[in-house]
PDB file of C-alpha atoms in Angstrom:
ATOM      1  CA  MET A   1     122.350  13.414 233.272  1.00  0.00           C
ATOM      2  CA  HIS A   2     119.791  15.170 231.087  1.00  0.00           C
ATOM      3  CA  LEU A   3     119.869  12.282 228.563  1.00  0.00           C
ATOM      4  CA  SER A   4     119.370   9.657 231.255  1.00  0.00           C
ATOM      5  CA  LYS A   5     116.291  11.497 232.582  1.00  0.00           C
ATOM      6  CA  LYS A   6     114.815  11.657 229.098  1.00  0.00           C
ATOM      7  CA  ALA A   7     115.544   7.980 228.555  1.00  0.00           C
ATOM      8  CA  GLY A   8     113.930   7.113 231.885  1.00  0.00           C
ATOM      9  CA  THR A   9     110.843   9.162 231.072  1.00  0.00           C
ATOM     10  CA  GLY A  10     110.551   7.511 227.675  1.00  0.00           C
ATOM     11  CA  THR A  11     110.437   4.034 229.182  1.00  0.00           C
ATOM     12  CA  VAL A  12     107.275   4.779 231.196  1.00  0.00           C
ATOM     13  CA  PRO A  13     104.828   4.593 228.236  1.00  0.00           C
ATOM     14  CA  VAL A  14     106.595   1.473 226.983  1.00  0.00           C
ATOM     15  CA  THR A  15     106.298  -0.172 230.410  1.00  0.00           C
ATOM     16  CA  VAL A  16     102.620   0.741 230.674  1.00  0.00           C
ATOM     17  CA  PHE A  17     101.956  -0.613 227.180  1.00  0.00           C
ATOM     18  CA  LEU A  18     103.782  -3.880 227.905  1.00  0.00           C
ATOM     19  CA  CYS A  19     101.899  -4.339 231.190  1.00  0.00           C
ATOM     20  CA  ALA A  20      98.585  -3.745 229.423  1.00  0.00           C
ATOM     21  CA  ALA A  21      99.561  -6.194 226.658  1.00  0.00           C
ATOM     22  CA  SER A  22     100.537  -8.799 229.271  1.00  0.00           C
ATOM     23  CA  VAL A  23      97.187  -8.463 231.027  1.00  0.00           C
ATOM     24  CA  PHE A  24      95.391  -8.691 227.674  1.00  0.00           C
ATOM     25  CA  CYS A  25      97.277 -11.909 226.761  1.00  0.00           C
ATOM     26  CA  LEU A  26      96.991 -13.539 230.190  1.00  0.00           C
ATOM     27  CA  PHE A  27      93.335 -12.645 230.792  1.00  0.00           C
ATOM     28  CA  PRO A  28      91.881 -15.654 228.873  1.00  0.00           C
ATOM     29  CA  VAL A  29      94.219 -18.049 230.706  1.00  0.00           C
ATOM     30  CA  LEU A  30      93.323 -16.547 234.081  1.00  0.00           C
ATOM     31  CA  MET A  31      89.613 -16.754 233.244  1.00  0.00           C
ATOM     32  CA  ALA A  32      89.958 -20.401 232.228  1.00  0.00           C
ATOM     33  CA  LEU A  33      91.893 -21.194 235.398  1.00  0.00           C
ATOM     34  CA  MET A  34      89.390 -19.401 237.644  1.00  0.00           C
ATOM     35  CA  ASN A  35      86.318 -20.961 236.023  1.00  0.00           C
ATOM     36  CA  SER A  36      87.838 -24.434 235.971  1.00  0.00           C
ATOM     37  CA  PHE A  37      87.149 -24.650 239.715  1.00  0.00           C
ATOM     38  CA  LYS A  38      83.478 -23.645 239.423  1.00  0.00           C
ATOM     39  CA  THR A  39      80.326 -25.652 238.925  1.00  0.00           C
ATOM     40  CA  LYS A  40      78.380 -25.250 235.686  1.00  0.00           C
ATOM     41  CA  SER A  41      75.737 -23.136 237.396  1.00  0.00           C
ATOM     42  CA  GLU A  42      78.397 -20.794 238.797  1.00  0.00           C
ATOM     43  CA  ILE A  43      79.930 -20.330 235.330  1.00  0.00           C
ATOM     44  CA  PHE A  44      76.589 -19.412 233.747  1.00  0.00           C
ATOM     45  CA  THR A  45      75.615 -17.183 236.678  1.00  0.00           C
ATOM     46  CA  ASN A  46      78.713 -14.963 236.663  1.00  0.00           C
ATOM     47  CA  ILE A  47      81.755 -15.890 234.629  1.00  0.00           C
ATOM     48  CA  LEU A  48      83.843 -13.074 236.172  1.00  0.00           C
ATOM     49  CA  ALA A  49      83.175 -13.997 239.813  1.00  0.00           C
ATOM     50  CA  LEU A  50      85.582 -16.000 241.934  1.00  0.00           C
ATOM     51  CA  PRO A  51      84.551 -19.611 242.651  1.00  0.00           C
ATOM     52  CA  ALA A  52      82.546 -20.149 245.840  1.00  0.00           C
ATOM     53  CA  HIS A  53      84.961 -22.961 246.661  1.00  0.00           C
ATOM     54  CA  PHE A  54      87.736 -24.691 244.748  1.00  0.00           C
ATOM     55  CA  ASN A  55      86.153 -27.749 243.149  1.00  0.00           C
ATOM     56  CA  PHE A  56      88.883 -30.187 242.093  1.00  0.00           C
ATOM     57  CA  ASP A  57      86.281 -32.723 240.956  1.00  0.00           C
ATOM     58  CA  ASN A  58      86.340 -30.969 237.562  1.00  0.00           C
ATOM     59  CA  TYR A  59      89.997 -31.911 237.097  1.00  0.00           C
ATOM     60  CA  VAL A  60      89.413 -35.510 238.130  1.00  0.00           C
ATOM     61  CA  ARG A  61      86.476 -35.791 235.710  1.00  0.00           C
ATOM     62  CA  SER A  62      88.333 -34.254 232.766  1.00  0.00           C
ATOM     63  CA  PHE A  63      91.472 -36.296 233.566  1.00  0.00           C
ATOM     64  CA  ASN A  64      89.464 -39.510 233.290  1.00  0.00           C
ATOM     65  CA  LYS A  65      87.361 -38.505 230.284  1.00  0.00           C
ATOM     66  CA  MET A  66      90.408 -37.384 228.333  1.00  0.00           C
ATOM     67  CA  LYS A  67      92.381 -40.535 229.182  1.00  0.00           C
ATOM     68  CA  TYR A  68      95.043 -38.032 230.077  1.00  0.00           C
ATOM     69  CA  PHE A  69      98.091 -40.297 230.271  1.00  0.00           C
ATOM     70  CA  THR A  70      97.385 -41.922 226.901  1.00  0.00           C
ATOM     71  CA  SER A  71      96.787 -38.550 225.229  1.00  0.00           C
ATOM     72  CA  PHE A  72      99.814 -37.026 226.957  1.00  0.00           C
ATOM     73  CA  PHE A  73     102.215 -39.728 225.763  1.00  0.00           C
ATOM     74  CA  ASN A  74     100.723 -39.614 222.251  1.00  0.00           C
ATOM     75  CA  THR A  75     101.376 -35.871 222.141  1.00  0.00           C
ATOM     76  CA  LEU A  76     104.835 -36.279 223.660  1.00  0.00           C
ATOM     77  CA  ALA A  77     105.826 -38.971 221.142  1.00  0.00           C
ATOM     78  CA  ILE A  78     104.671 -36.817 218.214  1.00  0.00           C
ATOM     79  CA  VAL A  79     106.558 -33.793 219.544  1.00  0.00           C
ATOM     80  CA  VAL A  80     109.776 -35.756 220.177  1.00  0.00           C
ATOM     81  CA  ILE A  81     109.748 -37.266 216.672  1.00  0.00           C
ATOM     82  CA  GLY A  82     109.012 -33.888 215.114  1.00  0.00           C
ATOM     83  CA  ILE A  83     111.626 -31.966 217.091  1.00  0.00           C
ATOM     84  CA  LEU A  84     114.419 -34.491 216.523  1.00  0.00           C
ATOM     85  CA  GLY A  85     113.737 -34.577 212.800  1.00  0.00           C
ATOM     86  CA  ILE A  86     113.444 -30.807 212.428  1.00  0.00           C
ATOM     87  CA  VAL A  87     116.603 -30.085 214.426  1.00  0.00           C
ATOM     88  CA  VAL A  88     118.833 -32.690 212.770  1.00  0.00           C
ATOM     89  CA  PHE A  89     117.691 -32.231 209.169  1.00  0.00           C
ATOM     90  CA  SER A  90     117.376 -28.436 209.363  1.00  0.00           C
ATOM     91  CA  ALA A  91     120.727 -27.960 211.091  1.00  0.00           C
ATOM     92  CA  MET A  92     122.448 -30.086 208.467  1.00  0.00           C
ATOM     93  CA  ALA A  93     120.683 -28.360 205.588  1.00  0.00           C
ATOM     94  CA  GLY A  94     121.190 -24.861 206.990  1.00  0.00           C
ATOM     95  CA  TRP A  95     124.897 -25.522 207.536  1.00  0.00           C
ATOM     96  CA  ILE A  96     125.497 -27.030 204.087  1.00  0.00           C
ATOM     97  CA  LEU A  97     123.444 -24.403 202.250  1.00  0.00           C
ATOM     98  CA  CYS A  98     125.260 -21.613 204.074  1.00  0.00           C
ATOM     99  CA  ARG A  99     128.752 -22.991 203.419  1.00  0.00           C
ATOM    100  CA  THR A 100     128.108 -24.008 199.791  1.00  0.00           C
ATOM    101  CA  LYS A 101     128.379 -20.921 197.591  1.00  0.00           C
ATOM    102  CA  THR A 102     126.738 -22.080 194.371  1.00  0.00           C
ATOM    103  CA  ARG A 103     123.680 -21.076 192.377  1.00  0.00           C
ATOM    104  CA  LEU A 104     122.049 -24.425 193.119  1.00  0.00           C
ATOM    105  CA  SER A 105     122.522 -23.878 196.843  1.00  0.00           C
ATOM    106  CA  SER A 106     120.979 -20.408 196.628  1.00  0.00           C
ATOM    107  CA  PHE A 107     118.086 -21.771 194.566  1.00  0.00           C
ATOM    108  CA  VAL A 108     117.345 -24.573 197.030  1.00  0.00           C
ATOM    109  CA  PHE A 109     117.507 -22.164 199.960  1.00  0.00           C
ATOM    110  CA  GLY A 110     115.136 -19.840 198.095  1.00  0.00           C
ATOM    111  CA  LEU A 111     112.670 -22.714 197.658  1.00  0.00           C
ATOM    112  CA  PHE A 112     112.656 -23.325 201.404  1.00  0.00           C
ATOM    113  CA  VAL A 113     112.100 -19.638 202.103  1.00  0.00           C
ATOM    114  CA  PHE A 114     109.326 -19.467 199.504  1.00  0.00           C
ATOM    115  CA  SER A 115     107.538 -22.487 201.020  1.00  0.00           C
ATOM    116  CA  MET A 116     107.182 -20.510 204.265  1.00  0.00           C
ATOM    117  CA  LEU A 117     104.768 -18.190 202.452  1.00  0.00           C
ATOM    118  CA  ILE A 118     102.311 -20.972 201.547  1.00  0.00           C
ATOM    119  CA  PRO A 119      99.409 -21.141 204.059  1.00  0.00           C
ATOM    120  CA  PHE A 120      98.526 -24.499 205.563  1.00  0.00           C
ATOM    121  CA  ASN A 121      94.944 -24.298 204.276  1.00  0.00           C
ATOM    122  CA  ALA A 122      96.283 -24.345 200.708  1.00  0.00           C
ATOM    123  CA  VAL A 123      98.033 -27.702 201.183  1.00  0.00           C
ATOM    124  CA  MET A 124      95.643 -29.291 203.669  1.00  0.00           C
ATOM    125  CA  ILE A 125      93.756 -31.549 201.232  1.00  0.00           C
ATOM    126  CA  PRO A 126      96.820 -32.598 199.157  1.00  0.00           C
ATOM    127  CA  LEU A 127      98.674 -33.271 202.428  1.00  0.00           C
ATOM    128  CA  TYR A 128      95.885 -35.563 203.618  1.00  0.00           C
ATOM    129  CA  ARG A 129      95.943 -37.499 200.328  1.00  0.00           C
ATOM    130  CA  VAL A 130      99.738 -37.872 200.491  1.00  0.00           C
ATOM    131  CA  ALA A 131      99.463 -39.051 204.114  1.00  0.00           C
ATOM    132  CA  LYS A 132      96.965 -41.724 203.018  1.00  0.00           C
ATOM    133  CA  ILE A 133      99.279 -42.906 200.235  1.00  0.00           C
ATOM    134  CA  LEU A 134     102.297 -43.079 202.584  1.00  0.00           C
ATOM    135  CA  HIS A 135     100.209 -44.824 205.283  1.00  0.00           C
ATOM    136  CA  PHE A 136     100.794 -41.950 207.711  1.00  0.00           C
ATOM    137  CA  SER A 137      97.090 -41.619 208.559  1.00  0.00           C
ATOM    138  CA  ASN A 138      96.221 -42.443 212.170  1.00  0.00           C
ATOM    139  CA  LYS A 139      99.880 -43.141 212.967  1.00  0.00           C
ATOM    140  CA  ILE A 140     101.913 -41.428 215.674  1.00  0.00           C
ATOM    141  CA  TYR A 141     105.105 -41.632 213.624  1.00  0.00           C
ATOM    142  CA  GLY A 142     103.150 -40.347 210.628  1.00  0.00           C
ATOM    143  CA  MET A 143     102.073 -37.241 212.533  1.00  0.00           C
ATOM    144  CA  GLY A 144     105.656 -36.628 213.647  1.00  0.00           C
ATOM    145  CA  SER A 145     106.935 -37.052 210.080  1.00  0.00           C
ATOM    146  CA  ILE A 146     104.376 -34.578 208.715  1.00  0.00           C
ATOM    147  CA  TYR A 147     105.422 -32.030 211.336  1.00  0.00           C
ATOM    148  CA  ILE A 148     109.025 -32.485 210.214  1.00  0.00           C
ATOM    149  CA  GLY A 149     108.073 -31.675 206.636  1.00  0.00           C
ATOM    150  CA  LEU A 150     106.065 -28.626 207.654  1.00  0.00           C
ATOM    151  CA  GLY A 151     108.629 -27.294 210.130  1.00  0.00           C
ATOM    152  CA  VAL A 152     111.961 -27.604 208.342  1.00  0.00           C
ATOM    153  CA  SER A 153     111.590 -24.508 206.154  1.00  0.00           C
ATOM    154  CA  MET A 154     111.512 -21.991 208.992  1.00  0.00           C
ATOM    155  CA  ALA A 155     114.187 -23.911 210.903  1.00  0.00           C
ATOM    156  CA  ILE A 156     116.533 -24.000 207.884  1.00  0.00           C
ATOM    157  CA  PHE A 157     116.061 -20.257 207.450  1.00  0.00           C
ATOM    158  CA  MET A 158     116.990 -19.639 211.104  1.00  0.00           C
ATOM    159  CA  TYR A 159     119.960 -22.057 211.098  1.00  0.00           C
ATOM    160  CA  HIS A 160     121.226 -20.566 207.838  1.00  0.00           C
ATOM    161  CA  GLY A 161     121.370 -17.112 209.396  1.00  0.00           C
ATOM    162  CA  PHE A 162     123.012 -18.371 212.581  1.00  0.00           C
ATOM    163  CA  VAL A 163     125.722 -20.366 210.778  1.00  0.00           C
ATOM    164  CA  LYS A 164     126.915 -17.142 209.107  1.00  0.00           C
ATOM    165  CA  GLY A 165     128.153 -15.969 212.510  1.00  0.00           C
ATOM    166  CA  ILE A 166     130.272 -19.072 213.114  1.00  0.00           C
ATOM    167  CA  PRO A 167     133.907 -18.539 211.984  1.00  0.00           C
ATOM    168  CA  TYR A 168     134.708 -20.793 209.044  1.00  0.00           C
ATOM    169  CA  GLU A 169     138.273 -21.176 210.348  1.00  0.00           C
ATOM    170  CA  ILE A 170     136.972 -23.561 213.048  1.00  0.00           C
ATOM    171  CA  GLU A 171     135.722 -25.958 210.393  1.00  0.00           C
ATOM    172  CA  GLU A 172     138.907 -25.592 208.347  1.00  0.00           C
ATOM    173  CA  SER A 173     141.003 -26.564 211.369  1.00  0.00           C
ATOM    174  CA  ALA A 174     138.810 -29.616 211.991  1.00  0.00           C
ATOM    175  CA  TYR A 175     139.092 -30.619 208.326  1.00  0.00           C
ATOM    176  CA  ILE A 176     142.894 -30.358 208.472  1.00  0.00           C
ATOM    177  CA  ASP A 177     142.873 -32.536 211.604  1.00  0.00           C
ATOM    178  CA  GLY A 178     141.108 -35.266 209.643  1.00  0.00           C
ATOM    179  CA  CYS A 179     137.438 -34.760 210.583  1.00  0.00           C
ATOM    180  CA  SER A 180     134.875 -36.139 208.183  1.00  0.00           C
ATOM    181  CA  LYS A 181     131.774 -34.128 207.292  1.00  0.00           C
ATOM    182  CA  ALA A 182     129.663 -36.102 209.755  1.00  0.00           C
ATOM    183  CA  GLN A 183     132.198 -35.734 212.584  1.00  0.00           C
ATOM    184  CA  MET A 184     132.573 -32.025 211.880  1.00  0.00           C
ATOM    185  CA  PHE A 185     128.811 -31.503 212.037  1.00  0.00           C
ATOM    186  CA  PHE A 186     127.999 -33.539 215.143  1.00  0.00           C
ATOM    187  CA  LYS A 187     131.133 -32.756 217.171  1.00  0.00           C
ATOM    188  CA  ILE A 188     131.827 -29.121 216.224  1.00  0.00           C
ATOM    189  CA  VAL A 189     129.004 -27.383 214.363  1.00  0.00           C
ATOM    190  CA  LEU A 190     125.940 -28.769 216.168  1.00  0.00           C
ATOM    191  CA  PRO A 191     127.186 -27.846 219.679  1.00  0.00           C
ATOM    192  CA  LEU A 192     127.825 -24.285 218.460  1.00  0.00           C
ATOM    193  CA  LEU A 193     124.205 -24.126 217.288  1.00  0.00           C
ATOM    194  CA  GLY A 194     122.928 -24.657 220.838  1.00  0.00           C
ATOM    195  CA  PRO A 195     121.212 -21.255 221.374  1.00  0.00           C
ATOM    196  CA  ILE A 196     119.316 -21.272 218.079  1.00  0.00           C
ATOM    197  CA  THR A 197     118.489 -24.965 218.525  1.00  0.00           C
ATOM    198  CA  ALA A 198     116.828 -24.167 221.861  1.00  0.00           C
ATOM    199  CA  THR A 199     114.807 -21.402 220.214  1.00  0.00           C
ATOM    200  CA  ILE A 200     113.723 -23.561 217.273  1.00  0.00           C
ATOM    201  CA  SER A 201     112.876 -26.450 219.586  1.00  0.00           C
ATOM    202  CA  ILE A 202     110.628 -24.478 221.916  1.00  0.00           C
ATOM    203  CA  MET A 203     108.905 -22.686 219.017  1.00  0.00           C
ATOM    204  CA  ASN A 204     108.070 -26.000 217.398  1.00  0.00           C
ATOM    205  CA  VAL A 205     107.094 -27.626 220.683  1.00  0.00           C
ATOM    206  CA  LEU A 206     104.562 -24.827 221.249  1.00  0.00           C
ATOM    207  CA  TRP A 207     103.273 -25.244 217.698  1.00  0.00           C
ATOM    208  CA  MET A 208     102.936 -29.043 217.794  1.00  0.00           C
ATOM    209  CA  TRP A 209     101.590 -29.212 221.336  1.00  0.00           C
ATOM    210  CA  ASN A 210      98.898 -26.610 220.673  1.00  0.00           C
ATOM    211  CA  ASP A 211      98.007 -27.689 217.135  1.00  0.00           C
ATOM    212  CA  PHE A 212      94.454 -28.899 216.649  1.00  0.00           C
ATOM    213  CA  LEU A 213      93.663 -28.911 212.930  1.00  0.00           C
ATOM    214  CA  LEU A 214      96.386 -31.247 211.650  1.00  0.00           C
ATOM    215  CA  PRO A 215      95.818 -33.988 214.283  1.00  0.00           C
ATOM    216  CA  LEU A 216      92.071 -33.687 213.602  1.00  0.00           C
ATOM    217  CA  ILE A 217      92.737 -34.456 209.928  1.00  0.00           C
ATOM    218  CA  ILE A 218      95.297 -37.250 210.381  1.00  0.00           C
ATOM    219  CA  LEU A 219      94.298 -39.054 213.602  1.00  0.00           C
ATOM    220  CA  ALA A 220      91.064 -41.036 213.430  1.00  0.00           C
ATOM    221  CA  THR A 221      90.783 -43.133 216.601  1.00  0.00           C
ATOM    222  CA  PRO A 222      90.580 -41.861 220.227  1.00  0.00           C
ATOM    223  CA  GLN A 223      93.474 -44.160 221.208  1.00  0.00           C
ATOM    224  CA  LYS A 224      95.787 -42.015 219.039  1.00  0.00           C
ATOM    225  CA  TYR A 225      94.379 -38.613 220.026  1.00  0.00           C
ATOM    226  CA  THR A 226      96.557 -35.771 221.256  1.00  0.00           C
ATOM    227  CA  LEU A 227      95.654 -33.759 224.348  1.00  0.00           C
ATOM    228  CA  LEU A 228      93.755 -31.088 222.415  1.00  0.00           C
ATOM    229  CA  LEU A 229      91.755 -33.666 220.470  1.00  0.00           C
ATOM    230  CA  SER A 230      90.903 -35.426 223.727  1.00  0.00           C
ATOM    231  CA  THR A 231      89.745 -32.105 225.168  1.00  0.00           C
ATOM    232  CA  ASN A 232      87.529 -31.637 222.130  1.00  0.00           C
ATOM    233  CA  MET A 233      85.767 -34.902 223.026  1.00  0.00           C
ATOM    234  CA  LEU A 234      84.342 -33.133 226.089  1.00  0.00           C
ATOM    235  CA  PHE A 235      82.122 -31.058 223.782  1.00  0.00           C
ATOM    236  CA  GLY A 236      78.761 -32.772 223.320  1.00  0.00           C
ATOM    237  CA  GLN A 237      76.333 -32.474 220.429  1.00  0.00           C
ATOM    238  CA  TYR A 238      73.637 -30.805 222.524  1.00  0.00           C
ATOM    239  CA  THR A 239      75.422 -29.808 225.714  1.00  0.00           C
ATOM    240  CA  SER A 240      79.007 -29.268 226.869  1.00  0.00           C
ATOM    241  CA  ASP A 241      80.636 -29.879 230.243  1.00  0.00           C
ATOM    242  CA  TRP A 242      82.288 -26.470 230.519  1.00  0.00           C
ATOM    243  CA  PRO A 243      83.953 -27.013 233.935  1.00  0.00           C
ATOM    244  CA  ALA A 244      85.590 -30.198 232.603  1.00  0.00           C
ATOM    245  CA  ILE A 245      86.524 -28.489 229.322  1.00  0.00           C
ATOM    246  CA  LEU A 246      88.234 -25.599 231.087  1.00  0.00           C
ATOM    247  CA  SER A 247      90.068 -27.865 233.520  1.00  0.00           C
ATOM    248  CA  GLY A 248      91.088 -30.083 230.580  1.00  0.00           C
ATOM    249  CA  LEU A 249      92.555 -27.079 228.776  1.00  0.00           C
ATOM    250  CA  ILE A 250      94.525 -26.146 231.885  1.00  0.00           C
ATOM    251  CA  LEU A 251      95.852 -29.708 232.145  1.00  0.00           C
ATOM    252  CA  THR A 252      96.834 -29.509 228.471  1.00  0.00           C
ATOM    253  CA  VAL A 253      98.834 -26.274 228.683  1.00  0.00           C
ATOM    254  CA  ILE A 254     100.587 -26.902 232.022  1.00  0.00           C
ATOM    255  CA  PRO A 255     103.419 -29.098 230.589  1.00  0.00           C
ATOM    256  CA  VAL A 256     104.339 -26.663 227.810  1.00  0.00           C
ATOM    257  CA  ILE A 257     104.183 -23.659 230.166  1.00  0.00           C
ATOM    258  CA  LEU A 258     106.602 -25.405 232.530  1.00  0.00           C
ATOM    259  CA  LEU A 259     108.914 -26.236 229.623  1.00  0.00           C
ATOM    260  CA  TYR A 260     108.889 -22.638 228.424  1.00  0.00           C
ATOM    261  CA  ALA A 261     109.608 -21.356 231.942  1.00  0.00           C
ATOM    262  CA  LEU A 262     112.614 -23.691 232.254  1.00  0.00           C
ATOM    263  CA  LEU A 263     114.077 -22.774 228.851  1.00  0.00           C
ATOM    264  CA  GLN A 264     113.163 -19.082 228.783  1.00  0.00           C
ATOM    265  CA  LYS A 265     116.758 -17.807 229.031  1.00  0.00           C
ATOM    266  CA  ASN A 266     117.930 -20.097 226.236  1.00  0.00           C
ATOM    267  CA  ILE A 267     115.026 -19.040 224.027  1.00  0.00           C
ATOM    268  CA  LEU A 268     115.711 -15.335 224.433  1.00  0.00           C
ATOM    269  CA  LYS A 269     119.457 -15.854 223.946  1.00  0.00           C
ATOM    270  CA  GLY A 270     118.828 -17.802 220.757  1.00  0.00           C
ATOM    271  CA  VAL A 271     116.505 -15.150 219.353  1.00  0.00           C
ATOM    272  CA  VAL A 272     118.972 -12.342 220.107  1.00  0.00           C
ATOM    273  CA  ASP A 273     122.012 -14.249 218.817  1.00  0.00           C
ATOM    274  CA  GLY A 274     120.163 -15.282 215.682  1.00  0.00           C
ATOM    275  CA  ALA A 275     119.123 -11.712 214.975  1.00  0.00           C
ATOM    276  CA  LEU A 276     122.622 -10.346 215.505  1.00  0.00           C
ATOM    277  CA  LYS A 277     124.479 -13.055 213.600  1.00  0.00           C
ATOM    278  CA  GLY A 278     121.912 -13.433 210.848  1.00  0.00           C
TER     279      GLY A 278
END
């Protein structure tokens, strides 16, 4: 009884800290949402005040200026290509590298882990030149392919740790029953990787959807712009339409927030399982 009281008392500071951290993280989003319904004069008069009335004209204006549907499907296509490539290639590589106990396997895995330490700014210019040579510039599939290359290292590291918790006897039984390597991976191993796949997928979706710098470097024409690049078009050289910018940002983040809310349980389960099994 005494221990439970102490444990309960100890959770109070943690709860207070987490609530304060949540408010700190959500405050910019709430401010953007609140000011997206204001006129420009209201924003410059008092940014913290509630809107006099909810002005949905800002959303209509930003929706049209951004060419929202075109930008949305560009972003979605890039994300789908990137996620499919990262999941398939990384799951295969993580599985093979984990099950193959050789020096070469350890060396290759070490290279992937080491590449995670290299900042994007260090490879930005060489990456652009390689994209030009491979004709990936201003291409939707090119953007997706670049994201695959940049995202596989972390995913392989996470899959490698998760595969360690899968009993090898399952694969031995499948091999005895006549399964090929491909059948074993797609029919047995990949379904068992479901929790960590959900975690890797949502992490990379958040990264690709919210990325600004890489699309700015690779995509040149407005017809190929992602949602964030289209939002950036609302900034003028001498003046900026702040109500439209804020409403455009809200329109940009709504899809990924809904996706995260739907997959939240799977994400948390994948993180916990990966930590325990890795």
